Amino acid sequence: MEKKAAKIKLLFLDVDGVLTDGRIIMNAHGEEIKAFDVKDGQGLKMLLSIGVEVAIVSGRKSRVVEYRARDLGIKQLYQGVNDKKSLCRQLIEERGLEKEQVCCMGDDLPDLAMFRESGLRIAVADAAEEVRRAADRVTKNRGGRGAVREVCEWLLACRGK
């Protein structure tokens, strides 16, 4: 699996349950508040610095996620996506990548569509059972609690970084 990981050029990430712990907190004005792990963000910056592209793909829309992506330097943000499989396929084709060069992190059933387009499928520790079964690797850390950093460090180590 380390050989697969060393070839990754594009990482697809879900938001709720992967970049966050999956909880959605709303204030009295209906505005969302989400908590992101700073260590996850640093891991993503390290991946970006060696040329691995990161694409955030979410079925929901949130201004908070826009701010977080911008803060991390992630230019590929896709929100309100109903058909994750088609979007992933399109992004892979546009870049001339092979499935084996793509990694996906997910936690719930809608992410299985992205798994089908990825050569390396990773579930967070607290993912739905079906997602953990479909994954090539399951993180030790939970979503929003260092799972993304864990994967970033592993991908870097597999490249000798």
PDB file of C-alpha atoms in Angstrom:
ATOM      1  CA  MET A   1       0.000   0.000   0.000  1.00  0.00           C
ATOM      2  CA  GLU A   2       2.968   2.333   0.560  1.00  0.00           C
ATOM      3  CA  LYS A   3       3.829   2.106  -3.151  1.00  0.00           C
ATOM      4  CA  LYS A   4       0.276   3.219  -3.968  1.00  0.00           C
ATOM      5  CA  ALA A   5       0.547   6.103  -1.517  1.00  0.00           C
ATOM      6  CA  ALA A   6       3.821   7.320  -3.037  1.00  0.00           C
ATOM      7  CA  LYS A   7       2.059   7.851  -6.396  1.00  0.00           C
ATOM      8  CA  ILE A   8      -0.749  10.085  -5.076  1.00  0.00           C
ATOM      9  CA  LYS A   9      -1.068  13.439  -6.859  1.00  0.00           C
ATOM     10  CA  LEU A  10      -4.627  14.384  -5.870  1.00  0.00           C
ATOM     11  CA  LEU A  11      -6.386  14.067  -2.509  1.00  0.00           C
ATOM     12  CA  PHE A  12     -10.176  14.337  -2.300  1.00  0.00           C
ATOM     13  CA  LEU A  13     -11.542  15.308   1.118  1.00  0.00           C
ATOM     14  CA  ASP A  14     -15.054  15.346   2.458  1.00  0.00           C
ATOM     15  CA  VAL A  15     -15.769  18.044   5.055  1.00  0.00           C
ATOM     16  CA  ASP A  16     -18.285  17.012   7.720  1.00  0.00           C
ATOM     17  CA  GLY A  17     -16.861  14.023   9.553  1.00  0.00           C
ATOM     18  CA  VAL A  18     -13.409  14.228   7.922  1.00  0.00           C
ATOM     19  CA  LEU A  19     -12.146  17.813   8.247  1.00  0.00           C
ATOM     20  CA  THR A  20     -14.560  18.296  11.164  1.00  0.00           C
ATOM     21  CA  ASP A  21     -15.959  15.955  13.787  1.00  0.00           C
ATOM     22  CA  GLY A  22     -19.264  15.919  11.917  1.00  0.00           C
ATOM     23  CA  ARG A  23     -21.188  18.133  14.304  1.00  0.00           C
ATOM     24  CA  ILE A  24     -22.862  21.244  12.946  1.00  0.00           C
ATOM     25  CA  ILE A  25     -23.376  24.040  15.451  1.00  0.00           C
ATOM     26  CA  MET A  26     -25.693  26.900  14.513  1.00  0.00           C
ATOM     27  CA  ASN A  27     -26.007  30.230  16.256  1.00  0.00           C
ATOM     28  CA  ALA A  28     -29.243  32.154  16.799  1.00  0.00           C
ATOM     29  CA  HIS A  29     -28.895  33.711  13.330  1.00  0.00           C
ATOM     30  CA  GLY A  30     -28.724  30.331  11.603  1.00  0.00           C
ATOM     31  CA  GLU A  31     -25.012  30.696  10.868  1.00  0.00           C
ATOM     32  CA  GLU A  32     -22.886  27.566  11.003  1.00  0.00           C
ATOM     33  CA  ILE A  33     -19.949  27.183  13.313  1.00  0.00           C
ATOM     34  CA  LYS A  34     -17.464  24.396  12.615  1.00  0.00           C
ATOM     35  CA  ALA A  35     -14.309  23.348  14.427  1.00  0.00           C
ATOM     36  CA  PHE A  36     -11.254  22.393  12.373  1.00  0.00           C
ATOM     37  CA  ASP A  37      -8.103  20.769  13.741  1.00  0.00           C
ATOM     38  CA  VAL A  38      -5.079  23.044  13.293  1.00  0.00           C
ATOM     39  CA  LYS A  39      -2.818  20.005  12.884  1.00  0.00           C
ATOM     40  CA  ASP A  40      -4.952  18.755   9.986  1.00  0.00           C
ATOM     41  CA  GLY A  41      -4.492  22.139   8.338  1.00  0.00           C
ATOM     42  CA  GLN A  42      -0.724  22.031   8.766  1.00  0.00           C
ATOM     43  CA  GLY A  43      -0.648  18.542   7.243  1.00  0.00           C
ATOM     44  CA  LEU A  44      -2.566  19.774   4.208  1.00  0.00           C
ATOM     45  CA  LYS A  45      -0.160  22.691   3.796  1.00  0.00           C
ATOM     46  CA  MET A  46       2.742  20.215   3.825  1.00  0.00           C
ATOM     47  CA  LEU A  47       1.090  18.138   1.078  1.00  0.00           C
ATOM     48  CA  LEU A  48       0.385  21.224  -1.007  1.00  0.00           C
ATOM     49  CA  SER A  49       4.009  22.318  -0.633  1.00  0.00           C
ATOM     50  CA  ILE A  50       5.249  19.163  -2.404  1.00  0.00           C
ATOM     51  CA  GLY A  51       2.749  19.499  -5.243  1.00  0.00           C
ATOM     52  CA  VAL A  52      -0.045  17.183  -4.130  1.00  0.00           C
ATOM     53  CA  GLU A  53      -3.352  18.787  -5.082  1.00  0.00           C
ATOM     54  CA  VAL A  54      -6.133  18.878  -2.506  1.00  0.00           C
ATOM     55  CA  ALA A  55      -9.790  19.089  -3.490  1.00  0.00           C
ATOM     56  CA  ILE A  56     -12.512  19.568  -0.910  1.00  0.00           C
ATOM     57  CA  VAL A  57     -15.788  17.985  -2.029  1.00  0.00           C
ATOM     58  CA  SER A  58     -18.889  18.465   0.110  1.00  0.00           C
ATOM     59  CA  GLY A  59     -22.558  17.780  -0.325  1.00  0.00           C
ATOM     60  CA  ARG A  60     -23.331  20.816   1.812  1.00  0.00           C
ATOM     61  CA  LYS A  61     -22.541  24.513   1.396  1.00  0.00           C
ATOM     62  CA  SER A  62     -20.906  26.554   4.118  1.00  0.00           C
ATOM     63  CA  ARG A  63     -19.169  29.924   4.166  1.00  0.00           C
ATOM     64  CA  VAL A  64     -17.054  28.660   7.043  1.00  0.00           C
ATOM     65  CA  VAL A  65     -15.589  25.988   4.748  1.00  0.00           C
ATOM     66  CA  GLU A  66     -14.829  28.658   2.121  1.00  0.00           C
ATOM     67  CA  TYR A  67     -12.861  30.632   4.701  1.00  0.00           C
ATOM     68  CA  ARG A  68     -10.986  27.548   5.889  1.00  0.00           C
ATOM     69  CA  ALA A  69     -10.053  26.471   2.351  1.00  0.00           C
ATOM     70  CA  ARG A  70      -8.819  29.971   1.532  1.00  0.00           C
ATOM     71  CA  ASP A  71      -6.819  30.093   4.773  1.00  0.00           C
ATOM     72  CA  LEU A  72      -5.083  26.817   3.862  1.00  0.00           C
ATOM     73  CA  GLY A  73      -4.426  27.812   0.245  1.00  0.00           C
ATOM     74  CA  ILE A  74      -6.777  25.159  -1.132  1.00  0.00           C
ATOM     75  CA  LYS A  75      -8.115  26.470  -4.426  1.00  0.00           C
ATOM     76  CA  GLN A  76     -10.261  23.472  -5.305  1.00  0.00           C
ATOM     77  CA  LEU A  77     -13.423  23.742  -3.244  1.00  0.00           C
ATOM     78  CA  TYR A  78     -16.631  22.127  -4.446  1.00  0.00           C
ATOM     79  CA  GLN A  79     -19.711  22.539  -2.263  1.00  0.00           C
ATOM     80  CA  GLY A  80     -23.320  21.510  -2.725  1.00  0.00           C
ATOM     81  CA  VAL A  81     -22.171  18.527  -4.790  1.00  0.00           C
ATOM     82  CA  ASN A  82     -24.939  15.989  -5.345  1.00  0.00           C
ATOM     83  CA  ASP A  83     -22.935  13.722  -7.644  1.00  0.00           C
ATOM     84  CA  LYS A  84     -19.492  13.317  -6.101  1.00  0.00           C
ATOM     85  CA  LYS A  85     -18.565  10.483  -8.462  1.00  0.00           C
ATOM     86  CA  SER A  86     -19.053  12.570 -11.625  1.00  0.00           C
ATOM     87  CA  LEU A  87     -17.198  15.552 -10.169  1.00  0.00           C
ATOM     88  CA  CYS A  88     -14.245  13.394  -9.140  1.00  0.00           C
ATOM     89  CA  ARG A  89     -14.126  11.701 -12.532  1.00  0.00           C
ATOM     90  CA  GLN A  90     -14.190  15.110 -14.269  1.00  0.00           C
ATOM     91  CA  LEU A  91     -11.357  16.498 -12.111  1.00  0.00           C
ATOM     92  CA  ILE A  92      -9.243  13.384 -12.680  1.00  0.00           C
ATOM     93  CA  GLU A  93      -9.763  13.538 -16.454  1.00  0.00           C
ATOM     94  CA  GLU A  94      -9.026  17.290 -16.620  1.00  0.00           C
ATOM     95  CA  ARG A  95      -5.655  16.656 -14.980  1.00  0.00           C
ATOM     96  CA  GLY A  96      -4.818  13.618 -17.080  1.00  0.00           C
ATOM     97  CA  LEU A  97      -4.449  11.491 -13.963  1.00  0.00           C
ATOM     98  CA  GLU A  98      -4.985   7.789 -13.488  1.00  0.00           C
ATOM     99  CA  LYS A  99      -7.220   6.434 -10.746  1.00  0.00           C
ATOM    100  CA  GLU A 100      -4.095   5.085  -9.003  1.00  0.00           C
ATOM    101  CA  GLN A 101      -2.834   8.652  -8.515  1.00  0.00           C
ATOM    102  CA  VAL A 102      -5.914   9.653  -6.536  1.00  0.00           C
ATOM    103  CA  CYS A 103      -6.641   9.274  -2.830  1.00  0.00           C
ATOM    104  CA  CYS A 104      -9.975   9.929  -1.139  1.00  0.00           C
ATOM    105  CA  MET A 105     -10.835  10.398   2.530  1.00  0.00           C
ATOM    106  CA  GLY A 106     -14.407   9.876   3.631  1.00  0.00           C
ATOM    107  CA  ASP A 107     -16.632   9.028   6.549  1.00  0.00           C
ATOM    108  CA  ASP A 108     -20.166   8.361   5.344  1.00  0.00           C
ATOM    109  CA  LEU A 109     -22.200   6.727   2.598  1.00  0.00           C
ATOM    110  CA  PRO A 110     -22.113   9.627   0.069  1.00  0.00           C
ATOM    111  CA  ASP A 111     -18.309   9.348   0.088  1.00  0.00           C
ATOM    112  CA  LEU A 112     -18.445   5.827  -1.348  1.00  0.00           C
ATOM    113  CA  ALA A 113     -19.051   7.459  -4.743  1.00  0.00           C
ATOM    114  CA  MET A 114     -15.655   9.192  -4.446  1.00  0.00           C
ATOM    115  CA  PHE A 115     -14.101   5.922  -3.286  1.00  0.00           C
ATOM    116  CA  ARG A 116     -15.083   4.303  -6.582  1.00  0.00           C
ATOM    117  CA  GLU A 117     -13.053   6.915  -8.491  1.00  0.00           C
ATOM    118  CA  SER A 118      -9.974   6.651  -6.271  1.00  0.00           C
ATOM    119  CA  GLY A 119      -7.076   4.234  -6.279  1.00  0.00           C
ATOM    120  CA  LEU A 120      -6.492   4.700  -2.543  1.00  0.00           C
ATOM    121  CA  ARG A 121      -9.504   4.894  -0.244  1.00  0.00           C
ATOM    122  CA  ILE A 122      -9.180   6.002   3.374  1.00  0.00           C
ATOM    123  CA  ALA A 123     -11.876   6.039   6.043  1.00  0.00           C
ATOM    124  CA  VAL A 124     -11.603   7.976   9.288  1.00  0.00           C
ATOM    125  CA  ALA A 125     -11.722   5.894  12.477  1.00  0.00           C
ATOM    126  CA  ASP A 126     -15.319   6.831  13.265  1.00  0.00           C
ATOM    127  CA  ALA A 127     -16.638   6.389   9.716  1.00  0.00           C
ATOM    128  CA  ALA A 128     -19.785   4.418   8.964  1.00  0.00           C
ATOM    129  CA  GLU A 129     -19.183   0.663   8.938  1.00  0.00           C
ATOM    130  CA  GLU A 130     -19.791   0.406   5.165  1.00  0.00           C
ATOM    131  CA  VAL A 131     -17.168   3.068   4.523  1.00  0.00           C
ATOM    132  CA  ARG A 132     -14.600   1.381   6.771  1.00  0.00           C
ATOM    133  CA  ARG A 133     -15.212  -1.922   4.947  1.00  0.00           C
ATOM    134  CA  ALA A 134     -14.717  -0.261   1.534  1.00  0.00           C
ATOM    135  CA  ALA A 135     -11.496   1.482   2.614  1.00  0.00           C
ATOM    136  CA  ASP A 136      -7.939   0.373   1.918  1.00  0.00           C
ATOM    137  CA  ARG A 137      -6.888   2.021   5.166  1.00  0.00           C
ATOM    138  CA  VAL A 138      -8.687   3.244   8.295  1.00  0.00           C
ATOM    139  CA  THR A 139      -7.116   6.014  10.345  1.00  0.00           C
ATOM    140  CA  LYS A 140      -6.391   5.695  14.045  1.00  0.00           C
ATOM    141  CA  ASN A 141      -7.706   9.219  14.606  1.00  0.00           C
ATOM    142  CA  ARG A 142     -11.289  10.343  14.281  1.00  0.00           C
ATOM    143  CA  GLY A 143     -12.599  12.867  11.797  1.00  0.00           C
ATOM    144  CA  GLY A 144     -11.829  16.436  12.847  1.00  0.00           C
ATOM    145  CA  ARG A 145      -9.414  15.070  15.451  1.00  0.00           C
ATOM    146  CA  GLY A 146      -6.192  14.568  13.517  1.00  0.00           C
ATOM    147  CA  ALA A 147      -7.237  11.974  10.923  1.00  0.00           C
ATOM    148  CA  VAL A 148      -6.283  14.241   8.021  1.00  0.00           C
ATOM    149  CA  ARG A 149      -2.874  15.028   9.566  1.00  0.00           C
ATOM    150  CA  GLU A 150      -2.294  11.306  10.083  1.00  0.00           C
ATOM    151  CA  VAL A 151      -2.937  10.639   6.390  1.00  0.00           C
ATOM    152  CA  CYS A 152      -0.845  13.614   5.244  1.00  0.00           C
ATOM    153  CA  GLU A 153       2.120  12.441   7.314  1.00  0.00           C
ATOM    154  CA  TRP A 154       1.723   8.889   5.980  1.00  0.00           C
ATOM    155  CA  LEU A 155       1.579  10.104   2.364  1.00  0.00           C
ATOM    156  CA  LEU A 156       4.686  12.223   2.944  1.00  0.00           C
ATOM    157  CA  ALA A 157       6.544   9.328   4.604  1.00  0.00           C
ATOM    158  CA  CYS A 158       5.703   7.046   1.678  1.00  0.00           C
ATOM    159  CA  ARG A 159       7.446   9.598  -0.566  1.00  0.00           C
ATOM    160  CA  GLY A 160      10.453   9.760   1.726  1.00  0.00           C
ATOM    161  CA  LYS A 161       9.605  13.287   2.920  1.00  0.00           C
TER     162      LYS A 161
END
